[in-house]
Every structure is written in C-alpha cells, then in structure tokens.
mmCIF file with all atom_site columns, C-alpha atoms in Angstrom:
data_model
loop_
_atom_site.group_PDB
_atom_site.id
_atom_site.type_symbol
_atom_site.label_atom_id
_atom_site.label_alt_id
_atom_site.label_comp_id
_atom_site.label_asym_id
_atom_site.label_entity_id
_atom_site.label_seq_id
_atom_site.pdbx_PDB_ins_code
_atom_site.Cartn_x
_atom_site.Cartn_y
_atom_site.Cartn_z
_atom_site.occupancy
_atom_site.B_iso_or_equiv
_atom_site.pdbx_formal_charge
_atom_site.auth_seq_id
_atom_site.auth_comp_id
_atom_site.auth_asym_id
_atom_site.auth_atom_id
_atom_site.pdbx_PDB_model_num
ATOM 1   C CA . MET A 1 1   ? 23.239  13.807  -9.971  1.00 51.00 ? 1   MET A CA 1
ATOM 2   C CA . LEU A 1 2   ? 21.658  14.298  -6.398  1.00 47.00 ? 2   LEU A CA 1
ATOM 3   C CA . ARG A 1 3   ? 18.518  15.594  -8.017  1.00 51.00 ? 3   ARG A CA 1
ATOM 4   C CA . THR A 1 4   ? 18.294  12.570  -10.146 1.00 72.00 ? 4   THR A CA 1
ATOM 5   C CA . LEU A 1 5   ? 18.805  10.141  -7.212  1.00 69.00 ? 5   LEU A CA 1
ATOM 6   C CA . GLN A 1 6   ? 16.015  12.026  -5.260  1.00 76.00 ? 6   GLN A CA 1
ATOM 7   C CA . ASP A 1 7   ? 13.809  11.835  -8.214  1.00 75.00 ? 7   ASP A CA 1
ATOM 8   C CA . ILE A 1 8   ? 14.267  7.914   -8.582  1.00 73.00 ? 8   ILE A CA 1
ATOM 9   C CA . TRP A 1 9   ? 13.715  7.780   -4.708  1.00 78.00 ? 9   TRP A CA 1
ATOM 10  C CA . ASP A 1 10  ? 10.446  9.904   -4.985  1.00 78.00 ? 10  ASP A CA 1
ATOM 11  C CA . SER A 1 11  ? 9.164   7.881   -8.116  1.00 78.00 ? 11  SER A CA 1
ATOM 12  C CA . ARG A 1 12  ? 7.358   5.463   -5.691  1.00 82.00 ? 12  ARG A CA 1
ATOM 13  C CA . GLN A 1 13  ? 5.011   5.700   -3.065  1.00 84.00 ? 13  GLN A CA 1
ATOM 14  C CA . PRO A 1 14  ? 6.545   5.470   0.371   1.00 85.00 ? 14  PRO A CA 1
ATOM 15  C CA . SER A 1 15  ? 4.910   2.187   1.173   1.00 87.00 ? 15  SER A CA 1
ATOM 16  C CA . THR A 1 16  ? 6.209   0.828   -2.070  1.00 89.00 ? 16  THR A CA 1
ATOM 17  C CA . THR A 1 17  ? 9.652   2.085   -1.249  1.00 90.00 ? 17  THR A CA 1
ATOM 18  C CA . GLU A 1 18  ? 9.239   0.576   2.140   1.00 90.00 ? 18  GLU A CA 1
ATOM 19  C CA . LYS A 1 19  ? 8.385   -2.766  0.580   1.00 91.00 ? 19  LYS A CA 1
ATOM 20  C CA . TYR A 1 20  ? 11.468  -2.639  -1.882  1.00 92.00 ? 20  TYR A CA 1
ATOM 21  C CA . CYS A 1 21  ? 13.705  -1.866  0.927   1.00 92.00 ? 21  CYS A CA 1
ATOM 22  C CA . TYR A 1 22  ? 12.487  -4.743  2.969   1.00 92.00 ? 22  TYR A CA 1
ATOM 23  C CA . SER A 1 23  ? 12.850  -7.318  -0.185  1.00 92.00 ? 23  SER A CA 1
ATOM 24  C CA . LEU A 1 24  ? 16.468  -5.819  -0.415  1.00 93.00 ? 24  LEU A CA 1
ATOM 25  C CA . ARG A 1 25  ? 17.293  -6.499  3.097   1.00 93.00 ? 25  ARG A CA 1
ATOM 26  C CA . ASN A 1 26  ? 16.459  -10.232 2.346   1.00 93.00 ? 26  ASN A CA 1
ATOM 27  C CA . PHE A 1 27  ? 18.628  -10.154 -0.742  1.00 94.00 ? 27  PHE A CA 1
ATOM 28  C CA . PHE A 1 28  ? 21.625  -8.673  1.143   1.00 94.00 ? 28  PHE A CA 1
ATOM 29  C CA . ALA A 1 29  ? 21.160  -11.472 4.088   1.00 93.00 ? 29  ALA A CA 1
ATOM 30  C CA . PHE A 1 30  ? 21.199  -14.149 0.993   1.00 93.00 ? 30  PHE A CA 1
ATOM 31  C CA . CYS A 1 31  ? 24.299  -12.556 -0.338  1.00 93.00 ? 31  CYS A CA 1
ATOM 32  C CA . GLN A 1 32  ? 25.989  -12.660 3.172   1.00 92.00 ? 32  GLN A CA 1
ATOM 33  C CA . THR A 1 33  ? 25.108  -16.401 4.030   1.00 92.00 ? 33  THR A CA 1
ATOM 34  C CA . SER A 1 34  ? 25.938  -17.555 0.385   1.00 92.00 ? 34  SER A CA 1
ATOM 35  C CA . ASN A 1 35  ? 29.345  -15.696 0.584   1.00 92.00 ? 35  ASN A CA 1
ATOM 36  C CA . ILE A 1 36  ? 28.358  -13.603 -2.422  1.00 91.00 ? 36  ILE A CA 1
ATOM 37  C CA . GLY A 1 37  ? 30.090  -10.244 -2.765  1.00 88.00 ? 37  GLY A CA 1
ATOM 38  C CA . ILE A 1 38  ? 27.618  -7.531  -3.318  1.00 85.00 ? 38  ILE A CA 1
ATOM 39  C CA . LYS A 1 39  ? 28.452  -5.512  -6.315  1.00 86.00 ? 39  LYS A CA 1
ATOM 40  C CA . PHE A 1 40  ? 26.235  -2.660  -7.849  1.00 87.00 ? 40  PHE A CA 1
ATOM 41  C CA . PRO A 1 41  ? 24.486  -2.561  -10.130 1.00 90.00 ? 41  PRO A CA 1
ATOM 42  C CA . VAL A 1 42  ? 23.529  -6.192  -9.409  1.00 92.00 ? 42  VAL A CA 1
ATOM 43  C CA . GLN A 1 43  ? 24.542  -8.525  -12.027 1.00 91.00 ? 43  GLN A CA 1
ATOM 44  C CA . ILE A 1 44  ? 22.224  -10.795 -13.710 1.00 91.00 ? 44  ILE A CA 1
ATOM 45  C CA . SER A 1 45  ? 24.041  -13.888 -12.536 1.00 91.00 ? 45  SER A CA 1
ATOM 46  C CA . THR A 1 46  ? 23.418  -12.943 -8.955  1.00 93.00 ? 46  THR A CA 1
ATOM 47  C CA . VAL A 1 47  ? 19.825  -12.259 -9.353  1.00 92.00 ? 47  VAL A CA 1
ATOM 48  C CA . ALA A 1 48  ? 19.503  -15.623 -11.120 1.00 91.00 ? 48  ALA A CA 1
ATOM 49  C CA . LYS A 1 49  ? 21.038  -17.373 -7.875  1.00 92.00 ? 49  LYS A CA 1
ATOM 50  C CA . TYR A 1 50  ? 18.749  -15.351 -5.419  1.00 92.00 ? 50  TYR A CA 1
ATOM 51  C CA . LEU A 1 51  ? 15.513  -16.361 -7.564  1.00 89.00 ? 51  LEU A CA 1
ATOM 52  C CA . ALA A 1 52  ? 16.640  -19.762 -7.539  1.00 87.00 ? 52  ALA A CA 1
ATOM 53  C CA . PHE A 1 53  ? 17.047  -19.560 -3.678  1.00 89.00 ? 53  PHE A CA 1
ATOM 54  C CA . LEU A 1 54  ? 13.689  -17.967 -3.339  1.00 86.00 ? 54  LEU A CA 1
ATOM 55  C CA . ARG A 1 55  ? 12.088  -20.759 -5.454  1.00 80.00 ? 55  ARG A CA 1
ATOM 56  C CA . GLY A 1 56  ? 13.648  -23.534 -3.319  1.00 76.00 ? 56  GLY A CA 1
ATOM 57  C CA . LYS A 1 57  ? 12.314  -21.818 -0.216  1.00 76.00 ? 57  LYS A CA 1
ATOM 58  C CA . SER A 1 58  ? 8.693   -21.754 -1.570  1.00 61.00 ? 58  SER A CA 1
ATOM 59  C CA . PHE A 1 59  ? 8.216   -18.084 -1.038  1.00 66.00 ? 59  PHE A CA 1
ATOM 60  C CA . SER A 1 60  ? 4.936   -16.480 -2.220  1.00 73.00 ? 60  SER A CA 1
ATOM 61  C CA . LYS A 1 61  ? 4.374   -15.507 -5.759  1.00 74.00 ? 61  LYS A CA 1
ATOM 62  C CA . SER A 1 62  ? 4.149   -11.870 -4.894  1.00 80.00 ? 62  SER A CA 1
ATOM 63  C CA . SER A 1 63  ? 7.614   -11.920 -2.967  1.00 85.00 ? 63  SER A CA 1
ATOM 64  C CA . ILE A 1 64  ? 9.341   -13.491 -5.851  1.00 86.00 ? 64  ILE A CA 1
ATOM 65  C CA . GLY A 1 65  ? 7.983   -10.809 -8.275  1.00 87.00 ? 65  GLY A CA 1
ATOM 66  C CA . VAL A 1 66  ? 8.811   -7.884  -5.754  1.00 91.00 ? 66  VAL A CA 1
ATOM 67  C CA . ALA A 1 67  ? 12.389  -9.313  -5.365  1.00 91.00 ? 67  ALA A CA 1
ATOM 68  C CA . LEU A 1 68  ? 13.104  -8.721  -9.058  1.00 91.00 ? 68  LEU A CA 1
ATOM 69  C CA . VAL A 1 69  ? 11.407  -5.536  -9.161  1.00 92.00 ? 69  VAL A CA 1
ATOM 70  C CA . SER A 1 70  ? 13.284  -4.162  -6.198  1.00 92.00 ? 70  SER A CA 1
ATOM 71  C CA . LEU A 1 71  ? 16.595  -5.073  -7.756  1.00 93.00 ? 71  LEU A CA 1
ATOM 72  C CA . LYS A 1 72  ? 15.665  -3.188  -10.913 1.00 91.00 ? 72  LYS A CA 1
ATOM 73  C CA . TRP A 1 73  ? 14.762  -0.419  -8.698  1.00 90.00 ? 73  TRP A CA 1
ATOM 74  C CA . VAL A 1 74  ? 17.977  -0.236  -6.879  1.00 90.00 ? 74  VAL A CA 1
ATOM 75  C CA . ASN A 1 75  ? 20.016  -0.640  -10.034 1.00 89.00 ? 75  ASN A CA 1
ATOM 76  C CA . GLY A 1 76  ? 18.331  2.622   -11.338 1.00 85.00 ? 76  GLY A CA 1
ATOM 77  C CA . PHE A 1 77  ? 20.550  4.299   -8.761  1.00 86.00 ? 77  PHE A CA 1
ATOM 78  C CA . PHE A 1 78  ? 23.722  3.564   -10.599 1.00 86.00 ? 78  PHE A CA 1
ATOM 79  C CA . PRO A 1 79  ? 24.825  4.911   -13.963 1.00 83.00 ? 79  PRO A CA 1
ATOM 80  C CA . THR A 1 80  ? 26.028  1.764   -15.230 1.00 82.00 ? 80  THR A CA 1
ATOM 81  C CA . LYS A 1 81  ? 22.983  -0.127  -16.650 1.00 82.00 ? 81  LYS A CA 1
ATOM 82  C CA . VAL A 1 82  ? 22.397  -4.021  -16.332 1.00 86.00 ? 82  VAL A CA 1
ATOM 83  C CA . ASP A 1 83  ? 19.374  -5.232  -18.293 1.00 83.00 ? 83  ASP A CA 1
ATOM 84  C CA . LEU A 1 84  ? 17.177  -7.050  -15.447 1.00 89.00 ? 84  LEU A CA 1
ATOM 85  C CA . ASP A 1 85  ? 14.374  -7.265  -17.893 1.00 87.00 ? 85  ASP A CA 1
ATOM 86  C CA . SER A 1 86  ? 16.010  -10.051 -19.689 1.00 86.00 ? 86  SER A CA 1
ATOM 87  C CA . PRO A 1 87  ? 13.730  -12.905 -20.901 1.00 87.00 ? 87  PRO A CA 1
ATOM 88  C CA . PHE A 1 88  ? 16.002  -15.407 -18.809 1.00 88.00 ? 88  PHE A CA 1
ATOM 89  C CA . LEU A 1 89  ? 15.008  -13.516 -15.411 1.00 89.00 ? 89  LEU A CA 1
ATOM 90  C CA . ARG A 1 90  ? 11.434  -13.271 -16.647 1.00 87.00 ? 90  ARG A CA 1
ATOM 91  C CA . ARG A 1 91  ? 11.062  -16.852 -17.191 1.00 87.00 ? 91  ARG A CA 1
ATOM 92  C CA . MET A 1 92  ? 12.595  -17.689 -13.912 1.00 86.00 ? 92  MET A CA 1
ATOM 93  C CA . VAL A 1 93  ? 10.139  -15.619 -12.020 1.00 86.00 ? 93  VAL A CA 1
ATOM 94  C CA . GLU A 1 94  ? 7.228   -17.101 -14.101 1.00 85.00 ? 94  GLU A CA 1
ATOM 95  C CA . SER A 1 95  ? 8.611   -20.656 -13.470 1.00 83.00 ? 95  SER A CA 1
ATOM 96  C CA . ALA A 1 96  ? 8.975   -20.095 -9.761  1.00 78.00 ? 96  ALA A CA 1
ATOM 97  C CA . GLN A 1 97  ? 5.409   -18.550 -9.411  1.00 77.00 ? 97  GLN A CA 1
ATOM 98  C CA . ARG A 1 98  ? 3.964   -21.477 -11.358 1.00 79.00 ? 98  ARG A CA 1
ATOM 99  C CA . ASN A 1 99  ? 5.578   -24.081 -9.224  1.00 73.00 ? 99  ASN A CA 1
ATOM 100 C CA . ILE A 1 100 ? 4.607   -22.673 -5.887  1.00 68.00 ? 100 ILE A CA 1
ATOM 101 C CA . PRO A 1 101 ? 1.945   -24.746 -4.383  1.00 62.00 ? 101 PRO A CA 1
ATOM 102 C CA . ALA A 1 102 ? -1.285  -23.210 -3.511  1.00 59.00 ? 102 ALA A CA 1
ATOM 103 C CA . LYS A 1 103 ? -1.687  -22.273 0.220   1.00 61.00 ? 103 LYS A CA 1
ATOM 104 C CA . LYS A 1 104 ? -4.244  -24.024 2.259   1.00 59.00 ? 104 LYS A CA 1
ATOM 105 C CA . ASN A 1 105 ? -6.614  -22.629 4.849   1.00 61.00 ? 105 ASN A CA 1
ATOM 106 C CA . GLN A 1 106 ? -6.964  -19.300 2.985   1.00 65.00 ? 106 GLN A CA 1
ATOM 107 C CA . LYS A 1 107 ? -8.774  -16.572 4.812   1.00 71.00 ? 107 LYS A CA 1
ATOM 108 C CA . LEU A 1 108 ? -12.351 -16.243 3.872   1.00 73.00 ? 108 LEU A CA 1
ATOM 109 C CA . PRO A 1 109 ? -13.406 -12.971 2.223   1.00 75.00 ? 109 PRO A CA 1
ATOM 110 C CA . PHE A 1 110 ? -15.290 -10.360 4.200   1.00 73.00 ? 110 PHE A CA 1
ATOM 111 C CA . THR A 1 111 ? -18.914 -10.784 4.050   1.00 77.00 ? 111 THR A CA 1
ATOM 112 C CA . ARG A 1 112 ? -21.411 -7.874  4.021   1.00 74.00 ? 112 ARG A CA 1
ATOM 113 C CA . ASP A 1 113 ? -22.567 -8.651  7.584   1.00 80.00 ? 113 ASP A CA 1
ATOM 114 C CA . MET A 1 114 ? -18.981 -8.667  8.841   1.00 79.00 ? 114 MET A CA 1
ATOM 115 C CA . ILE A 1 115 ? -18.339 -5.149  7.208   1.00 74.00 ? 115 ILE A CA 1
ATOM 116 C CA . GLN A 1 116 ? -21.600 -3.821  8.367   1.00 75.00 ? 116 GLN A CA 1
ATOM 117 C CA . SER A 1 117 ? -20.820 -4.940  12.132  1.00 78.00 ? 117 SER A CA 1
ATOM 118 C CA . MET A 1 118 ? -17.654 -3.066  11.963  1.00 76.00 ? 118 MET A CA 1
ATOM 119 C CA . MET A 1 119 ? -19.499 0.258   10.835  1.00 74.00 ? 119 MET A CA 1
ATOM 120 C CA . ILE A 1 120 ? -22.075 0.201   13.480  1.00 73.00 ? 120 ILE A CA 1
ATOM 121 C CA . VAL A 1 121 ? -22.094 2.714   16.339  1.00 73.00 ? 121 VAL A CA 1
ATOM 122 C CA . GLY A 1 122 ? -24.693 3.477   19.069  1.00 72.00 ? 122 GLY A CA 1
ATOM 123 C CA . GLU A 1 123 ? -25.928 6.641   20.029  1.00 74.00 ? 123 GLU A CA 1
ATOM 124 C CA . ASN A 1 124 ? -23.539 9.119   21.697  1.00 77.00 ? 124 ASN A CA 1
ATOM 125 C CA . PRO A 1 125 ? -20.362 7.307   20.275  1.00 77.00 ? 125 PRO A CA 1
ATOM 126 C CA . SER A 1 126 ? -17.005 8.069   21.627  1.00 80.00 ? 126 SER A CA 1
ATOM 127 C CA . LEU A 1 127 ? -14.206 9.619   19.488  1.00 78.00 ? 127 LEU A CA 1
ATOM 128 C CA . GLU A 1 128 ? -12.524 6.060   19.500  1.00 83.00 ? 128 GLU A CA 1
ATOM 129 C CA . GLU A 1 129 ? -15.824 4.430   18.582  1.00 83.00 ? 129 GLU A CA 1
ATOM 130 C CA . LEU A 1 130 ? -16.228 6.943   15.710  1.00 81.00 ? 130 LEU A CA 1
ATOM 131 C CA . ARG A 1 131 ? -12.781 6.333   14.288  1.00 82.00 ? 131 ARG A CA 1
ATOM 132 C CA . ASN A 1 132 ? -12.985 2.479   14.448  1.00 83.00 ? 132 ASN A CA 1
ATOM 133 C CA . ALA A 1 133 ? -16.221 2.764   12.607  1.00 82.00 ? 133 ALA A CA 1
ATOM 134 C CA . LEU A 1 134 ? -15.220 5.198   10.019  1.00 83.00 ? 134 LEU A CA 1
ATOM 135 C CA . ILE A 1 135 ? -11.852 3.323   8.916   1.00 84.00 ? 135 ILE A CA 1
ATOM 136 C CA . PRO A 1 136 ? -13.753 0.393   7.309   1.00 83.00 ? 136 PRO A CA 1
ATOM 137 C CA . SER A 1 137 ? -16.616 2.611   6.251   1.00 81.00 ? 137 SER A CA 1
ATOM 138 C CA . LEU A 1 138 ? -14.507 5.156   4.307   1.00 82.00 ? 138 LEU A CA 1
ATOM 139 C CA . SER A 1 139 ? -12.258 2.231   3.080   1.00 82.00 ? 139 SER A CA 1
ATOM 140 C CA . PHE A 1 140 ? -15.137 0.315   1.467   1.00 81.00 ? 140 PHE A CA 1
ATOM 141 C CA . SER A 1 141 ? -17.369 3.071   0.484   1.00 79.00 ? 141 SER A CA 1
ATOM 142 C CA . LEU A 1 142 ? -14.778 5.208   -1.241  1.00 80.00 ? 142 LEU A CA 1
ATOM 143 C CA . LEU A 1 143 ? -12.437 2.336   -2.268  1.00 81.00 ? 143 LEU A CA 1
ATOM 144 C CA . LEU A 1 144 ? -9.415  3.928   -0.699  1.00 82.00 ? 144 LEU A CA 1
ATOM 145 C CA . ARG A 1 145 ? -6.052  2.199   -0.339  1.00 82.00 ? 145 ARG A CA 1
ATOM 146 C CA . ASN A 1 146 ? -4.460  1.987   3.184   1.00 82.00 ? 146 ASN A CA 1
ATOM 147 C CA . ASP A 1 147 ? -1.949  4.635   2.456   1.00 80.00 ? 147 ASP A CA 1
ATOM 148 C CA . GLU A 1 148 ? -4.604  7.020   1.374   1.00 83.00 ? 148 GLU A CA 1
ATOM 149 C CA . LEU A 1 149 ? -6.702  6.223   4.247   1.00 83.00 ? 149 LEU A CA 1
ATOM 150 C CA . ILE A 1 150 ? -4.198  6.774   6.919   1.00 81.00 ? 150 ILE A CA 1
ATOM 151 C CA . HIS A 1 151 ? -3.082  10.238  5.531   1.00 81.00 ? 151 HIS A CA 1
ATOM 152 C CA . LEU A 1 152 ? -6.589  11.608  5.763   1.00 83.00 ? 152 LEU A CA 1
ATOM 153 C CA . THR A 1 153 ? -7.022  14.475  8.439   1.00 82.00 ? 153 THR A CA 1
ATOM 154 C CA . CYS A 1 154 ? -9.757  16.770  9.140   1.00 81.00 ? 154 CYS A CA 1
ATOM 155 C CA . ARG A 1 155 ? -8.334  19.364  6.833   1.00 83.00 ? 155 ARG A CA 1
ATOM 156 C CA . ASN A 1 156 ? -8.906  16.885  3.935   1.00 84.00 ? 156 ASN A CA 1
ATOM 157 C CA . ILE A 1 157 ? -12.638 16.713  4.779   1.00 85.00 ? 157 ILE A CA 1
ATOM 158 C CA . GLY A 1 158 ? -15.343 19.126  3.427   1.00 84.00 ? 158 GLY A CA 1
ATOM 159 C CA . ILE A 1 159 ? -19.026 19.274  3.988   1.00 81.00 ? 159 ILE A CA 1
ATOM 160 C CA . THR A 1 160 ? -21.320 20.582  1.164   1.00 80.00 ? 160 THR A CA 1
ATOM 161 C CA . HIS A 1 161 ? -25.001 20.458  0.517   1.00 80.00 ? 161 HIS A CA 1
ATOM 162 C CA . LYS A 1 162 ? -24.630 17.406  -1.554  1.00 79.00 ? 162 LYS A CA 1
ATOM 163 C CA . GLY A 1 163 ? -22.615 15.429  0.738   1.00 80.00 ? 163 GLY A CA 1
ATOM 164 C CA . LEU A 1 164 ? -18.879 14.995  1.684   1.00 83.00 ? 164 LEU A CA 1
ATOM 165 C CA . SER A 1 165 ? -15.621 15.843  -0.114  1.00 85.00 ? 165 SER A CA 1
ATOM 166 C CA . PHE A 1 166 ? -12.493 14.314  0.483   1.00 86.00 ? 166 PHE A CA 1
ATOM 167 C CA . LYS A 1 167 ? -9.134  15.617  -0.717  1.00 85.00 ? 167 LYS A CA 1
ATOM 168 C CA . ILE A 1 168 ? -6.700  12.697  -1.207  1.00 82.00 ? 168 ILE A CA 1
ATOM 169 C CA . ASP A 1 169 ? -3.185  14.254  -1.218  1.00 78.00 ? 169 ASP A CA 1
ATOM 170 C CA . SER A 1 170 ? -1.466  11.635  -3.164  1.00 68.00 ? 170 SER A CA 1
ATOM 171 C CA . SER A 1 171 ? -1.932  8.060   -4.222  1.00 63.00 ? 171 SER A CA 1
ATOM 172 C CA . LYS A 1 172 ? -0.207  5.180   -5.639  1.00 62.00 ? 172 LYS A CA 1
ATOM 173 C CA . THR A 1 173 ? -1.553  5.928   -8.976  1.00 65.00 ? 173 THR A CA 1
ATOM 174 C CA . ASP A 1 174 ? -1.096  9.672   -8.817  1.00 65.00 ? 174 ASP A CA 1
ATOM 175 C CA . THR A 1 175 ? 2.038   10.217  -11.242 1.00 66.00 ? 175 THR A CA 1
ATOM 176 C CA . TYR A 1 176 ? 2.375   13.929  -10.489 1.00 66.00 ? 176 TYR A CA 1
ATOM 177 C CA . ARG A 1 177 ? 1.552   13.786  -6.827  1.00 67.00 ? 177 ARG A CA 1
ATOM 178 C CA . LYS A 1 178 ? -1.394  16.411  -7.306  1.00 73.00 ? 178 LYS A CA 1
ATOM 179 C CA . GLY A 1 179 ? -3.925  14.426  -5.373  1.00 76.00 ? 179 GLY A CA 1
ATOM 180 C CA . TYR A 1 180 ? -7.586  14.208  -6.425  1.00 79.00 ? 180 TYR A CA 1
ATOM 181 C CA . LYS A 1 181 ? -10.847 14.482  -4.867  1.00 83.00 ? 181 LYS A CA 1
ATOM 182 C CA . CYS A 1 182 ? -13.734 11.917  -4.181  1.00 83.00 ? 182 CYS A CA 1
ATOM 183 C CA . HIS A 1 183 ? -17.405 12.466  -2.823  1.00 82.00 ? 183 HIS A CA 1
ATOM 184 C CA . TYR A 1 184 ? -19.625 10.757  -0.769  1.00 81.00 ? 184 TYR A CA 1
ATOM 185 C CA . PRO A 1 185 ? -23.423 11.810  -0.994  1.00 79.00 ? 185 PRO A CA 1
ATOM 186 C CA . HIS A 1 186 ? -25.708 12.354  1.786   1.00 71.00 ? 186 HIS A CA 1
ATOM 187 C CA . ASP A 1 187 ? -27.103 8.989   2.717   1.00 59.00 ? 187 ASP A CA 1
ATOM 188 C CA . VAL A 1 188 ? -29.959 7.529   4.677   1.00 48.00 ? 188 VAL A CA 1
ATOM 189 C CA . GLN A 1 189 ? -29.647 6.666   8.223   1.00 49.00 ? 189 GLN A CA 1
ATOM 190 C CA . GLU A 1 190 ? -30.368 2.978   8.718   1.00 49.00 ? 190 GLU A CA 1
ATOM 191 C CA . GLU A 1 191 ? -31.862 1.370   11.763  1.00 45.00 ? 191 GLU A CA 1
ATOM 192 C CA . SER A 1 192 ? -29.639 1.070   14.745  1.00 39.00 ? 192 SER A CA 1
ATOM 193 C CA . THR A 1 193 ? -26.691 2.616   12.858  1.00 44.00 ? 193 THR A CA 1
ATOM 194 C CA . ILE A 1 194 ? -25.384 6.264   12.253  1.00 52.00 ? 194 ILE A CA 1
ATOM 195 C CA . SER A 1 195 ? -24.785 7.196   8.685   1.00 65.00 ? 195 SER A CA 1
ATOM 196 C CA . ILE A 1 196 ? -21.321 7.855   7.450   1.00 71.00 ? 196 ILE A CA 1
ATOM 197 C CA . ASP A 1 197 ? -21.992 11.658  6.991   1.00 64.00 ? 197 ASP A CA 1
ATOM 198 C CA . VAL A 1 198 ? -23.263 11.851  10.393  1.00 69.00 ? 198 VAL A CA 1
ATOM 199 C CA . SER A 1 199 ? -20.512 10.131  11.758  1.00 75.00 ? 199 SER A CA 1
ATOM 200 C CA . ILE A 1 200 ? -17.846 12.356  10.084  1.00 74.00 ? 200 ILE A CA 1
ATOM 201 C CA . THR A 1 201 ? -19.668 15.321  11.369  1.00 73.00 ? 201 THR A CA 1
ATOM 202 C CA . TYR A 1 202 ? -19.629 14.071  14.911  1.00 73.00 ? 202 TYR A CA 1
ATOM 203 C CA . TYR A 1 203 ? -15.915 13.310  14.370  1.00 74.00 ? 203 TYR A CA 1
ATOM 204 C CA . LEU A 1 204 ? -15.065 16.679  13.241  1.00 75.00 ? 204 LEU A CA 1
ATOM 205 C CA . VAL A 1 205 ? -17.164 18.185  16.182  1.00 74.00 ? 205 VAL A CA 1
ATOM 206 C CA . TYR A 1 206 ? -15.194 16.159  18.511  1.00 68.00 ? 206 TYR A CA 1
ATOM 207 C CA . MET A 1 207 ? -11.796 16.904  17.050  1.00 67.00 ? 207 MET A CA 1
ATOM 208 C CA . TYR A 1 208 ? -12.596 20.640  17.015  1.00 62.00 ? 208 TYR A CA 1
ATOM 209 C CA . HIS A 1 209 ? -13.062 20.367  20.936  1.00 58.00 ? 209 HIS A CA 1
ATOM 210 C CA . TYR A 1 210 ? -10.049 18.262  21.505  1.00 50.00 ? 210 TYR A CA 1
ATOM 211 C CA . VAL A 1 211 ? -7.662  20.602  19.486  1.00 46.00 ? 211 VAL A CA 1
#
C-alpha cells in the first residue's frame, strides 16, 4: 500500500504536485467557509458545488481545469473509487471556461530585441552577469521548461568538438524519469555579444575556481 501511494505521488513532476496541492488548499478553504464536511474520496456533488463557486468568482480558465484534475489526483490515494470523469463535471468545466470574460491588458509577447538584450554580456563578465544571460539564452535556444532549467548544474554540461551537450535529469513528459540529452552546436560570435558556448565555458571556469 505504501509503495502504491508513493507511486501515485511520484507520478507527477514536483512542480505539478505543488500546483495540485495549492489548488487543493483552495478547495479545503471553500469547504470550511461553506460548512461542507470533507470526505474522501471527494464526492461528485461536492466537486460540482466547488466548480460552481469557481465559476461565480471568475477564476481563470486554467485554474478551473486544474481544480478538477487535482481532485481526481487526490482521489487516487483512496481505494474507493469515485468517477470524477463524469460528463456532468466535464460540461461544468467547459461551461465555466467558456463564460469567463477575456482578460484585458494582456502582457505583450517577447520580441526578438527584448530577448537579445537579456542575453548580451560585455567583455570580462562577472559570474552573476553570465548566469543572468545564460538563463534566457538556454531557455529559448534549447526550449527548456522552467523546472528543467533550474535543475541544470555544471555536471549536466559537457563540451565536445561539435558543441555543448546538456543532460536533463528528468522532465514533465519523461514517463520513466530517465532524462534525456540535448545539444547546442558551436555558434558564431555576434557583434558586441558573447556566444552561448563561450559564455558556458566562462561560467564553468568561474565555478571551478569558486568550488
């Protein structure tokens, strides 16, 4: 039983589990303020009341979807099954998401100039400047998720004659948690900037002297 519970907990990335737990905290707060007794596994009637509450509060589309998914996830810890995949709840989520008004003043997308300005470092950059430039550089050039990027360490980086090799320990879509490798070829240094592979080399040298 303990192994099964651990398997259910480990079936999601830590960032996803954290998102589910945050959503469940809101659910528990709703039950407390509405004087609804919490019973596990969570029943369909309770979930329906919660989704109706979220719809009335004009929560974001994603938060309403996460609310239902997180309740399905927590129900998986209990042997008695309650089918939260019912068409009734699915239609409630779809209806709530359709009726949420579009947000005004949306943030503008990143432009090429904005991204390039974050990647620029001058000659003899400090360790902090290199780090701040490499974060957006690697994120956009390797298409890494935030949780993949923040877990990169020096031991995950290799330098070959063809370019740079990055070992990603695990990712959101990595079912067996075996990780994967991605590569960045040697690039050409642009005017007034230091290329990614040169920045990585500087960074590794700095870290070697710091450790």
